[in-house]
Amino acid sequence: MTPLTRDDVLKAVGHADDVTIARIIASGATVTELAEAQAWLANDEPLINAGRPLATGRARELVDILSELEPAEDDEPGGLSPPIVPQE
């Protein structure tokens, strides 16, 4: 199987920085493994219900890398909180 290219990663992820793209490519993963990782991130319940084992190997590595791109559930939609200004 052919390893991922920068174009493959950009088509799949779209909003990653250069370092993240390089990490994904350096994993040695294939397009199929990237698709599997994205499926696990999108919704793992159907995969578990279908009896699929949890992602392992390069797909698991990609899940870890891609999950860093996802905003945390407790993050505010506007990004960082505004600074606290002392009242005088």
mmCIF file with all atom_site columns, C-alpha atoms in Angstrom:
data_model
loop_
_atom_site.group_PDB
_atom_site.id
_atom_site.type_symbol
_atom_site.label_atom_id
_atom_site.label_alt_id
_atom_site.label_comp_id
_atom_site.label_asym_id
_atom_site.label_entity_id
_atom_site.label_seq_id
_atom_site.pdbx_PDB_ins_code
_atom_site.Cartn_x
_atom_site.Cartn_y
_atom_site.Cartn_z
_atom_site.occupancy
_atom_site.B_iso_or_equiv
_atom_site.pdbx_formal_charge
_atom_site.auth_seq_id
_atom_site.auth_comp_id
_atom_site.auth_asym_id
_atom_site.auth_atom_id
_atom_site.pdbx_PDB_model_num
ATOM 1  C CA . MET A 1 1  ? 0.000   0.000  0.000  1.00 0.00 ? 1  MET A CA 1
ATOM 2  C CA . THR A 1 2  ? 1.083   3.535  -0.725 1.00 0.00 ? 2  THR A CA 1
ATOM 3  C CA . PRO A 1 3  ? 2.005   5.793  2.209  1.00 0.00 ? 3  PRO A CA 1
ATOM 4  C CA . LEU A 1 4  ? 0.111   9.037  2.734  1.00 0.00 ? 4  LEU A CA 1
ATOM 5  C CA . THR A 1 5  ? 1.054   12.190 0.879  1.00 0.00 ? 5  THR A CA 1
ATOM 6  C CA . ARG A 1 6  ? 0.554   15.788 1.987  1.00 0.00 ? 6  ARG A CA 1
ATOM 7  C CA . ASP A 1 7  ? -2.358  16.067 -0.473 1.00 0.00 ? 7  ASP A CA 1
ATOM 8  C CA . ASP A 1 8  ? -3.993  12.946 1.021  1.00 0.00 ? 8  ASP A CA 1
ATOM 9  C CA . VAL A 1 9  ? -3.774  14.436 4.510  1.00 0.00 ? 9  VAL A CA 1
ATOM 10 C CA . LEU A 1 10 ? -5.091  17.842 3.430  1.00 0.00 ? 10 LEU A CA 1
ATOM 11 C CA . LYS A 1 11 ? -8.036  16.230 1.633  1.00 0.00 ? 11 LYS A CA 1
ATOM 12 C CA . ALA A 1 12 ? -8.913  14.209 4.722  1.00 0.00 ? 12 ALA A CA 1
ATOM 13 C CA . VAL A 1 13 ? -8.173  16.690 7.489  1.00 0.00 ? 13 VAL A CA 1
ATOM 14 C CA . GLY A 1 14 ? -8.081  20.075 5.818  1.00 0.00 ? 14 GLY A CA 1
ATOM 15 C CA . HIS A 1 15 ? -7.297  22.267 8.815  1.00 0.00 ? 15 HIS A CA 1
ATOM 16 C CA . ALA A 1 16 ? -4.046  20.819 10.166 1.00 0.00 ? 16 ALA A CA 1
ATOM 17 C CA . ASP A 1 17 ? -0.828  22.744 10.621 1.00 0.00 ? 17 ASP A CA 1
ATOM 18 C CA . ASP A 1 18 ? 2.415   21.687 8.925  1.00 0.00 ? 18 ASP A CA 1
ATOM 19 C CA . VAL A 1 19 ? 3.778   19.926 12.023 1.00 0.00 ? 19 VAL A CA 1
ATOM 20 C CA . THR A 1 20 ? 0.644   17.817 12.406 1.00 0.00 ? 20 THR A CA 1
ATOM 21 C CA . ILE A 1 21 ? 0.650   16.958 8.708  1.00 0.00 ? 21 ILE A CA 1
ATOM 22 C CA . ALA A 1 22 ? 4.290   15.893 9.010  1.00 0.00 ? 22 ALA A CA 1
ATOM 23 C CA . ARG A 1 23 ? 3.478   13.732 12.070 1.00 0.00 ? 23 ARG A CA 1
ATOM 24 C CA . ILE A 1 24 ? 0.651   12.022 10.172 1.00 0.00 ? 24 ILE A CA 1
ATOM 25 C CA . ILE A 1 25 ? 2.874   11.322 7.164  1.00 0.00 ? 25 ILE A CA 1
ATOM 26 C CA . ALA A 1 26 ? 5.768   10.189 9.391  1.00 0.00 ? 26 ALA A CA 1
ATOM 27 C CA . SER A 1 27 ? 3.496   7.573  10.979 1.00 0.00 ? 27 SER A CA 1
ATOM 28 C CA . GLY A 1 28 ? 3.842   5.562  7.771  1.00 0.00 ? 28 GLY A CA 1
ATOM 29 C CA . ALA A 1 29 ? 0.068   5.113  7.622  1.00 0.00 ? 29 ALA A CA 1
ATOM 30 C CA . THR A 1 30 ? -1.934  4.510  4.474  1.00 0.00 ? 30 THR A CA 1
ATOM 31 C CA . VAL A 1 31 ? -5.084  6.223  3.223  1.00 0.00 ? 31 VAL A CA 1
ATOM 32 C CA . THR A 1 32 ? -7.082  3.262  4.540  1.00 0.00 ? 32 THR A CA 1
ATOM 33 C CA . GLU A 1 33 ? -5.593  3.627  8.028  1.00 0.00 ? 33 GLU A CA 1
ATOM 34 C CA . LEU A 1 34 ? -6.309  7.363  7.999  1.00 0.00 ? 34 LEU A CA 1
ATOM 35 C CA . ALA A 1 35 ? -9.929  6.655  7.031  1.00 0.00 ? 35 ALA A CA 1
ATOM 36 C CA . GLU A 1 36 ? -10.189 4.103  9.849  1.00 0.00 ? 36 GLU A CA 1
ATOM 37 C CA . ALA A 1 37 ? -8.826  6.610  12.368 1.00 0.00 ? 37 ALA A CA 1
ATOM 38 C CA . GLN A 1 38 ? -11.309 9.228  11.193 1.00 0.00 ? 38 GLN A CA 1
ATOM 39 C CA . ALA A 1 39 ? -14.156 6.729  11.509 1.00 0.00 ? 39 ALA A CA 1
ATOM 40 C CA . TRP A 1 40 ? -13.187 6.017  15.118 1.00 0.00 ? 40 TRP A CA 1
ATOM 41 C CA . LEU A 1 41 ? -13.037 9.730  15.901 1.00 0.00 ? 41 LEU A CA 1
ATOM 42 C CA . ALA A 1 42 ? -16.324 10.519 14.186 1.00 0.00 ? 42 ALA A CA 1
ATOM 43 C CA . ASN A 1 43 ? -18.336 7.963  16.137 1.00 0.00 ? 43 ASN A CA 1
ATOM 44 C CA . ASP A 1 44 ? -16.929 4.835  17.722 1.00 0.00 ? 44 ASP A CA 1
ATOM 45 C CA . GLU A 1 45 ? -20.273 3.356  18.794 1.00 0.00 ? 45 GLU A CA 1
ATOM 46 C CA . PRO A 1 46 ? -21.250 1.837  15.401 1.00 0.00 ? 46 PRO A CA 1
ATOM 47 C CA . LEU A 1 47 ? -17.780 0.323  15.037 1.00 0.00 ? 47 LEU A CA 1
ATOM 48 C CA . ILE A 1 48 ? -17.935 -1.215 18.510 1.00 0.00 ? 48 ILE A CA 1
ATOM 49 C CA . ASN A 1 49 ? -21.474 -2.475 17.879 1.00 0.00 ? 49 ASN A CA 1
ATOM 50 C CA . ALA A 1 50 ? -20.255 -4.083 14.652 1.00 0.00 ? 50 ALA A CA 1
ATOM 51 C CA . GLY A 1 51 ? -17.693 -6.000 16.705 1.00 0.00 ? 51 GLY A CA 1
ATOM 52 C CA . ARG A 1 52 ? -14.679 -4.141 15.347 1.00 0.00 ? 52 ARG A CA 1
ATOM 53 C CA . PRO A 1 53 ? -11.648 -4.217 17.631 1.00 0.00 ? 53 PRO A CA 1
ATOM 54 C CA . LEU A 1 54 ? -10.377 -0.868 18.860 1.00 0.00 ? 54 LEU A CA 1
ATOM 55 C CA . ALA A 1 55 ? -7.918  0.861  16.550 1.00 0.00 ? 55 ALA A CA 1
ATOM 56 C CA . THR A 1 56 ? -4.359  -0.402 16.936 1.00 0.00 ? 56 THR A CA 1
ATOM 57 C CA . GLY A 1 57 ? -0.969  0.273  15.386 1.00 0.00 ? 57 GLY A CA 1
ATOM 58 C CA . ARG A 1 58 ? -0.736  3.145  12.929 1.00 0.00 ? 58 ARG A CA 1
ATOM 59 C CA . ALA A 1 59 ? -4.500  3.736  12.963 1.00 0.00 ? 59 ALA A CA 1
ATOM 60 C CA . ARG A 1 60 ? -4.323  4.187  16.754 1.00 0.00 ? 60 ARG A CA 1
ATOM 61 C CA . GLU A 1 61 ? -1.394  6.586  16.349 1.00 0.00 ? 61 GLU A CA 1
ATOM 62 C CA . LEU A 1 62 ? -3.465  8.602  13.879 1.00 0.00 ? 62 LEU A CA 1
ATOM 63 C CA . VAL A 1 63 ? -6.433  8.642  16.281 1.00 0.00 ? 63 VAL A CA 1
ATOM 64 C CA . ASP A 1 64 ? -4.138  10.162 18.903 1.00 0.00 ? 64 ASP A CA 1
ATOM 65 C CA . ILE A 1 65 ? -2.747  12.765 16.487 1.00 0.00 ? 65 ILE A CA 1
ATOM 66 C CA . LEU A 1 66 ? -6.132  13.692 15.035 1.00 0.00 ? 66 LEU A CA 1
ATOM 67 C CA . SER A 1 67 ? -7.775  13.913 18.456 1.00 0.00 ? 67 SER A CA 1
ATOM 68 C CA . GLU A 1 68 ? -5.368  16.741 19.271 1.00 0.00 ? 68 GLU A CA 1
ATOM 69 C CA . LEU A 1 69 ? -7.029  18.731 16.467 1.00 0.00 ? 69 LEU A CA 1
ATOM 70 C CA . GLU A 1 70 ? -10.489 18.321 17.989 1.00 0.00 ? 70 GLU A CA 1
ATOM 71 C CA . PRO A 1 71 ? -11.557 21.059 20.426 1.00 0.00 ? 71 PRO A CA 1
ATOM 72 C CA . ALA A 1 72 ? -12.076 19.802 23.960 1.00 0.00 ? 72 ALA A CA 1
ATOM 73 C CA . GLU A 1 73 ? -15.702 19.474 25.047 1.00 0.00 ? 73 GLU A CA 1
ATOM 74 C CA . ASP A 1 74 ? -15.224 22.068 27.780 1.00 0.00 ? 74 ASP A CA 1
ATOM 75 C CA . ASP A 1 75 ? -13.610 24.624 25.440 1.00 0.00 ? 75 ASP A CA 1
ATOM 76 C CA . GLU A 1 76 ? -15.697 27.670 24.753 1.00 0.00 ? 76 GLU A CA 1
ATOM 77 C CA . PRO A 1 77 ? -16.653 28.135 21.098 1.00 0.00 ? 77 PRO A CA 1
ATOM 78 C CA . GLY A 1 78 ? -14.987 31.557 21.029 1.00 0.00 ? 78 GLY A CA 1
ATOM 79 C CA . GLY A 1 79 ? -11.566 30.169 21.861 1.00 0.00 ? 79 GLY A CA 1
ATOM 80 C CA . LEU A 1 80 ? -9.630  31.489 24.817 1.00 0.00 ? 80 LEU A CA 1
ATOM 81 C CA . SER A 1 81 ? -11.418 33.079 27.729 1.00 0.00 ? 81 SER A CA 1
ATOM 82 C CA . PRO A 1 82 ? -11.121 36.850 27.946 1.00 0.00 ? 82 PRO A CA 1
ATOM 83 C CA . PRO A 1 83 ? -8.524  38.099 30.421 1.00 0.00 ? 83 PRO A CA 1
ATOM 84 C CA . ILE A 1 84 ? -9.685  38.956 33.902 1.00 0.00 ? 84 ILE A CA 1
ATOM 85 C CA . VAL A 1 85 ? -9.465  42.695 34.520 1.00 0.00 ? 85 VAL A CA 1
ATOM 86 C CA . PRO A 1 86 ? -9.243  43.790 38.161 1.00 0.00 ? 86 PRO A CA 1
ATOM 87 C CA . GLN A 1 87 ? -11.987 46.130 39.276 1.00 0.00 ? 87 GLN A CA 1
ATOM 88 C CA . GLU A 1 88 ? -10.828 49.444 40.709 1.00 0.00 ? 88 GLU A CA 1
#
